[in-house]
Amino acid sequence: QVQLVESGGGLVQAGGSLRLSCAASGRIFRTYTMGWLRQAPGKEREFVTAITWSGGSTYYADSVKGRFTISRGNDKNTVYLQMNSLKPEDTAVYYCVVSFTITVEPTGWDYWGQGTQVTVSS
């Protein structure tokens, strides 16, 4: 199976930035897609962004376009999420996820990380 470990969450003021990282290990295949989902208190799980194995295609929720950037490391087993111009509504637990198909949905992902808390104040 695939193991995912997120890091980089924390508390930030509105308008600030955070950079999340996710390291994947285990049974990694060249065909997989990595992405980020989030879930805020009292709200449904939401798709944030995804990137294909090659890094050639990226996908973003409308709510984060222009503010968030997803990228993969050279080894393809690490994914990053640069979050700029953060808003209070970005507050959520962010989950690194893996799928063996391409998806822009909050469901259908095969593996999940433990989640990292992002809190945007004010």
Short mmCIF file of C-alpha atoms in Angstrom, two decimals:
data_model
loop_
_atom_site.label_atom_id
_atom_site.label_comp_id
_atom_site.label_asym_id
_atom_site.label_seq_id
_atom_site.Cartn_x
_atom_site.Cartn_y
_atom_site.Cartn_z
CA GLN A 1 0.00 0.00 0.00
CA VAL A 2 0.89 3.67 -0.18
CA GLN A 3 1.74 5.70 2.91
CA LEU A 4 1.34 9.48 2.90
CA VAL A 5 2.72 11.93 5.44
CA GLU A 6 1.73 15.59 5.36
CA SER A 7 3.52 18.50 6.98
CA GLY A 8 3.51 22.27 6.94
CA GLY A 9 0.16 23.11 8.45
CA GLY A 10 -0.27 25.72 11.13
CA LEU A 11 -1.81 29.00 12.13
CA VAL A 12 -1.52 32.00 9.85
CA GLN A 13 -3.10 35.42 9.57
CA ALA A 14 -5.45 36.19 6.71
CA GLY A 15 -3.44 37.19 3.67
CA GLY A 16 -0.48 35.08 4.70
CA SER A 17 1.07 32.00 3.14
CA LEU A 18 1.78 28.39 3.99
CA ARG A 19 3.50 25.58 2.13
CA LEU A 20 2.28 22.04 2.66
CA SER A 21 4.34 18.98 1.81
CA CYS A 22 3.36 15.36 1.32
CA ALA A 23 5.80 12.48 1.09
CA ALA A 24 4.61 9.20 -0.38
CA SER A 25 6.19 5.82 0.24
CA GLY A 26 5.38 2.18 -0.29
CA ARG A 27 3.93 0.80 -3.48
CA ILE A 28 4.32 3.76 -5.80
CA PHE A 29 3.48 3.52 -9.48
CA ARG A 30 4.21 5.92 -12.27
CA THR A 31 0.55 6.12 -13.18
CA TYR A 32 -0.77 7.65 -9.99
CA THR A 33 -2.23 11.07 -9.33
CA MET A 34 -1.62 13.03 -6.13
CA GLY A 35 -3.74 15.78 -4.73
CA TRP A 36 -5.16 17.61 -1.78
CA LEU A 37 -8.61 17.53 -0.25
CA ARG A 38 -9.82 19.54 2.70
CA GLN A 39 -12.60 19.39 5.23
CA ALA A 40 -13.68 22.32 7.36
CA PRO A 41 -15.67 21.96 10.59
CA GLY A 42 -19.31 21.32 9.83
CA LYS A 43 -18.73 21.18 6.08
CA GLU A 44 -18.46 18.47 3.47
CA ARG A 45 -15.15 17.28 2.12
CA GLU A 46 -13.90 19.46 -0.72
CA PHE A 47 -11.57 18.88 -3.63
CA VAL A 48 -8.71 21.39 -3.65
CA THR A 49 -6.17 20.41 -6.29
CA ALA A 50 -4.52 17.50 -8.07
CA ILE A 51 -1.49 16.80 -10.23
CA THR A 52 -0.65 13.91 -12.54
CA TRP A 53 2.45 11.74 -12.12
CA SER A 54 4.33 13.57 -14.84
CA GLY A 55 3.31 16.96 -13.51
CA GLY A 56 2.00 17.81 -16.94
CA SER A 57 -1.57 18.41 -15.81
CA THR A 58 -2.87 20.25 -12.78
CA TYR A 59 -6.40 20.85 -11.56
CA TYR A 60 -7.76 23.39 -9.10
CA ALA A 61 -11.02 24.10 -7.40
CA ASP A 62 -12.42 27.46 -8.42
CA SER A 63 -12.14 28.67 -4.83
CA VAL A 64 -8.33 28.40 -4.83
CA LYS A 65 -7.37 29.23 -8.41
CA GLY A 66 -4.80 31.99 -8.54
CA ARG A 67 -3.88 31.53 -4.89
CA PHE A 68 -2.76 27.91 -4.55
CA THR A 69 -0.11 26.09 -6.59
CA ILE A 70 0.49 22.35 -6.60
CA SER A 71 3.77 20.83 -7.71
CA ARG A 72 5.69 17.54 -7.56
CA GLY A 73 9.27 16.91 -6.60
CA ASN A 74 11.77 15.48 -9.04
CA ASP A 75 11.31 11.99 -7.64
CA LYS A 76 7.53 12.24 -8.23
CA ASN A 77 6.86 10.91 -4.73
CA THR A 78 6.56 14.30 -3.06
CA VAL A 79 3.85 16.84 -3.66
CA TYR A 80 3.73 20.43 -2.47
CA LEU A 81 0.93 22.91 -2.02
CA GLN A 82 1.91 26.56 -1.93
CA MET A 83 -0.97 28.53 -0.45
CA ASN A 84 -0.94 32.30 -0.79
CA SER A 85 -3.44 35.01 0.10
CA LEU A 86 -5.05 32.73 2.63
CA LYS A 87 -8.58 33.45 3.76
CA PRO A 88 -10.44 32.38 6.89
CA GLU A 89 -12.59 30.12 4.74
CA ASP A 90 -9.45 28.15 3.87
CA THR A 91 -9.38 26.87 7.45
CA ALA A 92 -9.66 23.09 7.30
CA VAL A 93 -7.86 19.83 7.72
CA TYR A 94 -5.92 19.26 4.53
CA TYR A 95 -5.43 15.69 3.35
CA CYS A 96 -2.86 14.47 0.87
CA VAL A 97 -4.44 11.86 -1.37
CA VAL A 98 -3.45 9.40 -4.10
CA SER A 99 -5.48 7.91 -6.92
CA PHE A 100 -4.61 5.58 -9.76
CA THR A 101 -6.99 7.51 -11.95
CA ILE A 102 -7.39 11.21 -12.61
CA THR A 103 -10.10 12.79 -10.51
CA VAL A 104 -11.20 16.26 -9.49
CA GLU A 105 -13.77 14.99 -7.01
CA PRO A 106 -13.72 14.79 -3.21
CA THR A 107 -14.38 11.05 -3.40
CA GLY A 108 -12.82 8.12 -5.20
CA TRP A 109 -9.28 8.55 -3.89
CA ASP A 110 -7.42 5.36 -3.01
CA TYR A 111 -5.09 6.49 -0.23
CA TRP A 112 -5.20 9.26 2.34
CA GLY A 113 -2.69 10.87 4.62
CA GLN A 114 -3.38 11.65 8.25
CA GLY A 115 -4.24 15.27 7.55
CA THR A 116 -2.66 18.53 8.61
CA GLN A 117 -4.54 21.42 10.19
CA VAL A 118 -4.52 24.80 8.49
CA THR A 119 -6.04 27.63 10.48
CA VAL A 120 -6.40 31.14 9.06
CA SER A 121 -7.28 33.75 11.64
CA SER A 122 -9.46 36.86 11.32
#
